[in-house]
Amino acid sequence: MAELPPFLRGRVLVAGAGISGRGCVAMLAHLGVDTTVADSNAAALASVAEDFRVATVSANVVVPGEYDLVVTSPGWRPDSVLLHSFQAAGVEVIGDVELAYRLDRAEVFGPPRIWLVVTGTNGKTTTTGMLTQIMQADTPRSGLRAQAVGNIGVSLFDALTATSRVDVLCAELSSFQLHWSSELRPDVGVLLNVAEDHLDWHGSFDAYARAKAKALQGTCAVVGRDDAVAGRYAERIDGVYGFTAGEPAPGEVGVSAGRLVSRLGGGQALDLGAAEGIEPAGLAGVLDAAAAASVACLAGASPAAIQESLAAYAVAGHRGAVVHEHGGVSYIDNSKATNPHAADAALGGYDSVIWIAGGQLKGADVDELIATHAARLKAAVLVGIDKSIIAAALARHAPHTPVELIEDTDPQAAMDSAVRAAVQHAKAGDTVLLAPAAASLDMYTGMAQRGDVFAAAARKIACAQ
């Protein structure tokens, strides 16, 4: 291990004693850094003190002048009193991803890794999964071992310290993590799309979008050309590559005659495999595949590895998986569609949909979503606290669509009722799609439980009809 880099030779405060904070503490303690942990949760602080030889202090009594650097957990908002006071005093505040990047670039754990960064409002996990599978398939040729890190896979710190060296970091990063970065420069970074999300944390849509756009500040930048907002935030960056679900222009990956093709080199199209059959089905899957292929191409992966991996890729849970088929009807779990933008991508993949939606809209507007997809909605079944808002938008923009409201608030009973209602409308060739356009915490422990309950209900109820 190399000597401690200059930025860690003073006193460091870790803000947050949760999972992310503990990861930072473990790394800093391993490096022998003079570390203190701050949190308002006394139990969390006590737990850290039991496991690591570091000082702990309440977040309410920290003095900025006593520390040279703050490493914050991504959940701490920029307007929190502690972080604001440090920044006002001229003390740098960075996040866990920035800490990992600086340690890697300082060669603390050997030669620097290749950083492939994926961000966007929706599609991050699927794109990162596809990208990782491609880079791993390319390992025999390249000799470089790839790993999914960040918000999926292993932590960045575990990847940096792995006994068997990880050479390529396929990192899914959130707007929170990117906000607290300053020196991060990916070898390839992709911004998939940008829609309203986490505005309470960032304070404004512009601040949220600018945080996302930090992924484009590295050597190669890729942006979703079909997303106008993402494109606007990439305009100030020279030499940006693109991906699209349509015919690719020079410098893009897209779809031509049913084939995924690359024109990143600007010349003749390079075949990357069939666009049909990519999972998840529909527009969202094609866009994610085009994004992953773009990053992989720019990172040097072979066309064979890209074609093989995209053809074999199986979608992660709750992101468009077919959880049941019966009587010619497909039941699709896209519980991860927790906002209208994600639901838009999910709905776009099917022609005749019985839509199960609802939950916590968190102020999001569903009018444009419903107006866009009105023609494909055969029926809608609505659950959750904001179901009446969605019902009103359906009445305005899809008055032909039968709507059933489920009043039950028990998680299992409500979903059973929703699926039972959906089955009554479904005929061969239809899709029963759970794409709620809303968060799940009004009724469920999270989007995963919501999707699992839907899948169980589909298998139980559809077969009984």
PDB file of N, CA and C in Angstrom, residues 235-272:
ATOM      1  N   GLU A 235     -24.730  19.997 -23.480  1.00  0.00           N
ATOM      2  CA  GLU A 235     -24.367  20.913 -24.569  1.00  0.00           C
ATOM      3  C   GLU A 235     -23.034  21.610 -24.347  1.00  0.00           C
ATOM      4  N   ARG A 236     -22.705  21.875 -23.093  1.00  0.00           N
ATOM      5  CA  ARG A 236     -21.469  22.627 -22.810  1.00  0.00           C
ATOM      6  C   ARG A 236     -20.223  21.753 -22.873  1.00  0.00           C
ATOM      7  N   ILE A 237     -20.393  20.459 -23.103  1.00  0.00           N
ATOM      8  CA  ILE A 237     -19.271  19.525 -23.117  1.00  0.00           C
ATOM      9  C   ILE A 237     -18.931  19.168 -24.555  1.00  0.00           C
ATOM     10  N   ASP A 238     -17.678  19.290 -24.919  1.00  0.00           N
ATOM     11  CA  ASP A 238     -17.236  19.001 -26.285  1.00  0.00           C
ATOM     12  C   ASP A 238     -17.093  17.496 -26.510  1.00  0.00           C
ATOM     13  N   GLY A 239     -17.389  17.081 -27.742  1.00  0.00           N
ATOM     14  CA  GLY A 239     -17.119  15.702 -28.139  1.00  0.00           C
ATOM     15  C   GLY A 239     -17.969  14.654 -27.459  1.00  0.00           C
ATOM     16  N   VAL A 240     -19.215  14.986 -27.144  1.00  0.00           N
ATOM     17  CA  VAL A 240     -20.083  14.027 -26.464  1.00  0.00           C
ATOM     18  C   VAL A 240     -20.617  12.999 -27.459  1.00  0.00           C
ATOM     19  N   TYR A 241     -20.531  11.729 -27.083  1.00  0.00           N
ATOM     20  CA  TYR A 241     -21.117  10.653 -27.872  1.00  0.00           C
ATOM     21  C   TYR A 241     -22.580  10.472 -27.462  1.00  0.00           C
ATOM     22  N   GLY A 242     -23.329   9.698 -28.248  1.00  0.00           N
ATOM     23  CA  GLY A 242     -24.741   9.533 -27.936  1.00  0.00           C
ATOM     24  C   GLY A 242     -25.237   8.121 -28.146  1.00  0.00           C
ATOM     25  N   PHE A 243     -26.433   7.859 -27.620  1.00  0.00           N
ATOM     26  CA  PHE A 243     -27.138   6.615 -27.936  1.00  0.00           C
ATOM     27  C   PHE A 243     -28.609   6.957 -28.156  1.00  0.00           C
ATOM     28  N   THR A 244     -29.275   6.142 -28.952  1.00  0.00           N
ATOM     29  CA  THR A 244     -30.654   6.413 -29.344  1.00  0.00           C
ATOM     30  C   THR A 244     -31.360   5.103 -29.668  1.00  0.00           C
ATOM     31  N   ALA A 245     -32.681   5.116 -29.606  1.00  0.00           N
ATOM     32  CA  ALA A 245     -33.460   3.960 -30.037  1.00  0.00           C
ATOM     33  C   ALA A 245     -33.747   4.019 -31.533  1.00  0.00           C
ATOM     34  N   GLY A 246     -33.329   5.113 -32.159  1.00  0.00           N
ATOM     35  CA  GLY A 246     -33.549   5.277 -33.591  1.00  0.00           C
ATOM     36  C   GLY A 246     -32.283   5.042 -34.398  1.00  0.00           C
ATOM     37  N   GLU A 247     -32.312   5.506 -35.621  1.00  0.00           N
ATOM     38  CA  GLU A 247     -31.160   5.373 -36.523  1.00  0.00           C
ATOM     39  C   GLU A 247     -30.009   6.212 -35.985  1.00  0.00           C
ATOM     40  N   PRO A 248     -28.831   5.607 -35.782  1.00  0.00           N
ATOM     41  CA  PRO A 248     -27.733   6.377 -35.188  1.00  0.00           C
ATOM     42  C   PRO A 248     -27.032   7.286 -36.195  1.00  0.00           C
ATOM     43  N   ALA A 249     -26.726   8.483 -35.746  1.00  0.00           N
ATOM     44  CA  ALA A 249     -25.880   9.393 -36.515  1.00  0.00           C
ATOM     45  C   ALA A 249     -24.428   9.057 -36.203  1.00  0.00           C
ATOM     46  N   PRO A 250     -23.478   9.613 -36.955  1.00  0.00           N
ATOM     47  CA  PRO A 250     -22.077   9.412 -36.581  1.00  0.00           C
ATOM     48  C   PRO A 250     -21.830   9.829 -35.130  1.00  0.00           C
ATOM     49  N   GLY A 251     -21.096   9.006 -34.409  1.00  0.00           N
ATOM     50  CA  GLY A 251     -20.827   9.271 -33.007  1.00  0.00           C
ATOM     51  C   GLY A 251     -21.880   8.717 -32.066  1.00  0.00           C
ATOM     52  N   GLU A 252     -22.757   7.839 -32.581  1.00  0.00           N
ATOM     53  CA  GLU A 252     -23.846   7.298 -31.763  1.00  0.00           C
ATOM     54  C   GLU A 252     -23.963   5.783 -31.909  1.00  0.00           C
ATOM     55  N   VAL A 253     -24.616   5.171 -30.925  1.00  0.00           N
ATOM     56  CA  VAL A 253     -25.095   3.794 -31.017  1.00  0.00           C
ATOM     57  C   VAL A 253     -26.615   3.859 -31.111  1.00  0.00           C
ATOM     58  N   GLY A 254     -27.203   3.079 -32.007  1.00  0.00           N
ATOM     59  CA  GLY A 254     -28.655   3.094 -32.162  1.00  0.00           C
ATOM     60  C   GLY A 254     -29.154   1.841 -32.834  1.00  0.00           C
ATOM     61  N   VAL A 255     -30.338   1.923 -33.401  1.00  0.00           N
ATOM     62  CA  VAL A 255     -30.976   0.758 -34.007  1.00  0.00           C
ATOM     63  C   VAL A 255     -31.201   1.024 -35.488  1.00  0.00           C
ATOM     64  N   SER A 256     -30.754   0.091 -36.327  1.00  0.00           N
ATOM     65  CA  SER A 256     -30.921   0.197 -37.770  1.00  0.00           C
ATOM     66  C   SER A 256     -31.377  -1.156 -38.301  1.00  0.00           C
ATOM     67  N   ALA A 257     -32.536  -1.175 -38.947  1.00  0.00           N
ATOM     68  CA  ALA A 257     -33.088  -2.402 -39.527  1.00  0.00           C
ATOM     69  C   ALA A 257     -33.158  -3.523 -38.493  1.00  0.00           C
ATOM     70  N   GLY A 258     -33.559  -3.162 -37.277  1.00  0.00           N
ATOM     71  CA  GLY A 258     -33.729  -4.169 -36.230  1.00  0.00           C
ATOM     72  C   GLY A 258     -32.451  -4.624 -35.566  1.00  0.00           C
ATOM     73  N   ARG A 259     -31.331  -3.991 -35.904  1.00  0.00           N
ATOM     74  CA  ARG A 259     -30.039  -4.374 -35.326  1.00  0.00           C
ATOM     75  C   ARG A 259     -29.480  -3.223 -34.497  1.00  0.00           C
ATOM     76  N   LEU A 260     -28.863  -3.565 -33.395  1.00  0.00           N
ATOM     77  CA  LEU A 260     -28.145  -2.571 -32.596  1.00  0.00           C
ATOM     78  C   LEU A 260     -26.801  -2.343 -33.257  1.00  0.00           C
ATOM     79  N   VAL A 261     -26.507  -1.092 -33.605  1.00  0.00           N
ATOM     80  CA  VAL A 261     -25.281  -0.807 -34.344  1.00  0.00           C
ATOM     81  C   VAL A 261     -24.553   0.388 -33.729  1.00  0.00           C
ATOM     82  N   SER A 262     -23.247   0.386 -33.912  1.00  0.00           N
ATOM     83  CA  SER A 262     -22.415   1.478 -33.419  1.00  0.00           C
ATOM     84  C   SER A 262     -21.831   2.264 -34.580  1.00  0.00           C
ATOM     85  N   ARG A 263     -21.962   3.599 -34.476  1.00  0.00           N
ATOM     86  CA  ARG A 263     -21.263   4.498 -35.394  1.00  0.00           C
ATOM     87  C   ARG A 263     -20.409   5.459 -34.568  1.00  0.00           C
ATOM     88  N   LEU A 264     -19.907   4.959 -33.456  1.00  0.00           N
ATOM     89  CA  LEU A 264     -19.085   5.799 -32.581  1.00  0.00           C
ATOM     90  C   LEU A 264     -17.816   6.269 -33.280  1.00  0.00           C
ATOM     91  N   GLY A 265     -17.340   5.457 -34.199  1.00  0.00           N
ATOM     92  CA  GLY A 265     -16.155   5.856 -34.959  1.00  0.00           C
ATOM     93  C   GLY A 265     -16.475   6.809 -36.081  1.00  0.00           C
ATOM     94  N   GLY A 266     -17.768   7.045 -36.316  1.00  0.00           N
ATOM     95  CA  GLY A 266     -18.192   7.998 -37.342  1.00  0.00           C
ATOM     96  C   GLY A 266     -18.360   7.409 -38.715  1.00  0.00           C
ATOM     97  N   GLY A 267     -17.829   6.207 -38.952  1.00  0.00           N
ATOM     98  CA  GLY A 267     -17.879   5.627 -40.287  1.00  0.00           C
ATOM     99  C   GLY A 267     -18.953   4.575 -40.424  1.00  0.00           C
ATOM    100  N   GLN A 268     -18.569   3.431 -41.030  1.00  0.00           N
ATOM    101  CA  GLN A 268     -19.514   2.356 -41.285  1.00  0.00           C
ATOM    102  C   GLN A 268     -20.056   1.793 -39.976  1.00  0.00           C
ATOM    103  N   ALA A 269     -21.339   1.430 -39.986  1.00  0.00           N
ATOM    104  CA  ALA A 269     -21.980   0.900 -38.789  1.00  0.00           C
ATOM    105  C   ALA A 269     -21.390  -0.451 -38.406  1.00  0.00           C
ATOM    106  N   LEU A 270     -21.154  -0.637 -37.106  1.00  0.00           N
ATOM    107  CA  LEU A 270     -20.617  -1.880 -36.569  1.00  0.00           C
ATOM    108  C   LEU A 270     -21.759  -2.645 -35.901  1.00  0.00           C
ATOM    109  N   ASP A 271     -22.027  -3.862 -36.347  1.00  0.00           N
ATOM    110  CA  ASP A 271     -23.159  -4.636 -35.854  1.00  0.00           C
ATOM    111  C   ASP A 271     -22.892  -5.140 -34.431  1.00  0.00           C
ATOM    112  N   LEU A 272     -23.873  -4.913 -33.529  1.00  0.00           N
ATOM    113  CA  LEU A 272     -23.744  -5.344 -32.138  1.00  0.00           C
ATOM    114  C   LEU A 272     -24.838  -6.321 -31.733  1.00  0.00           C
TER     115      LEU A 272
END
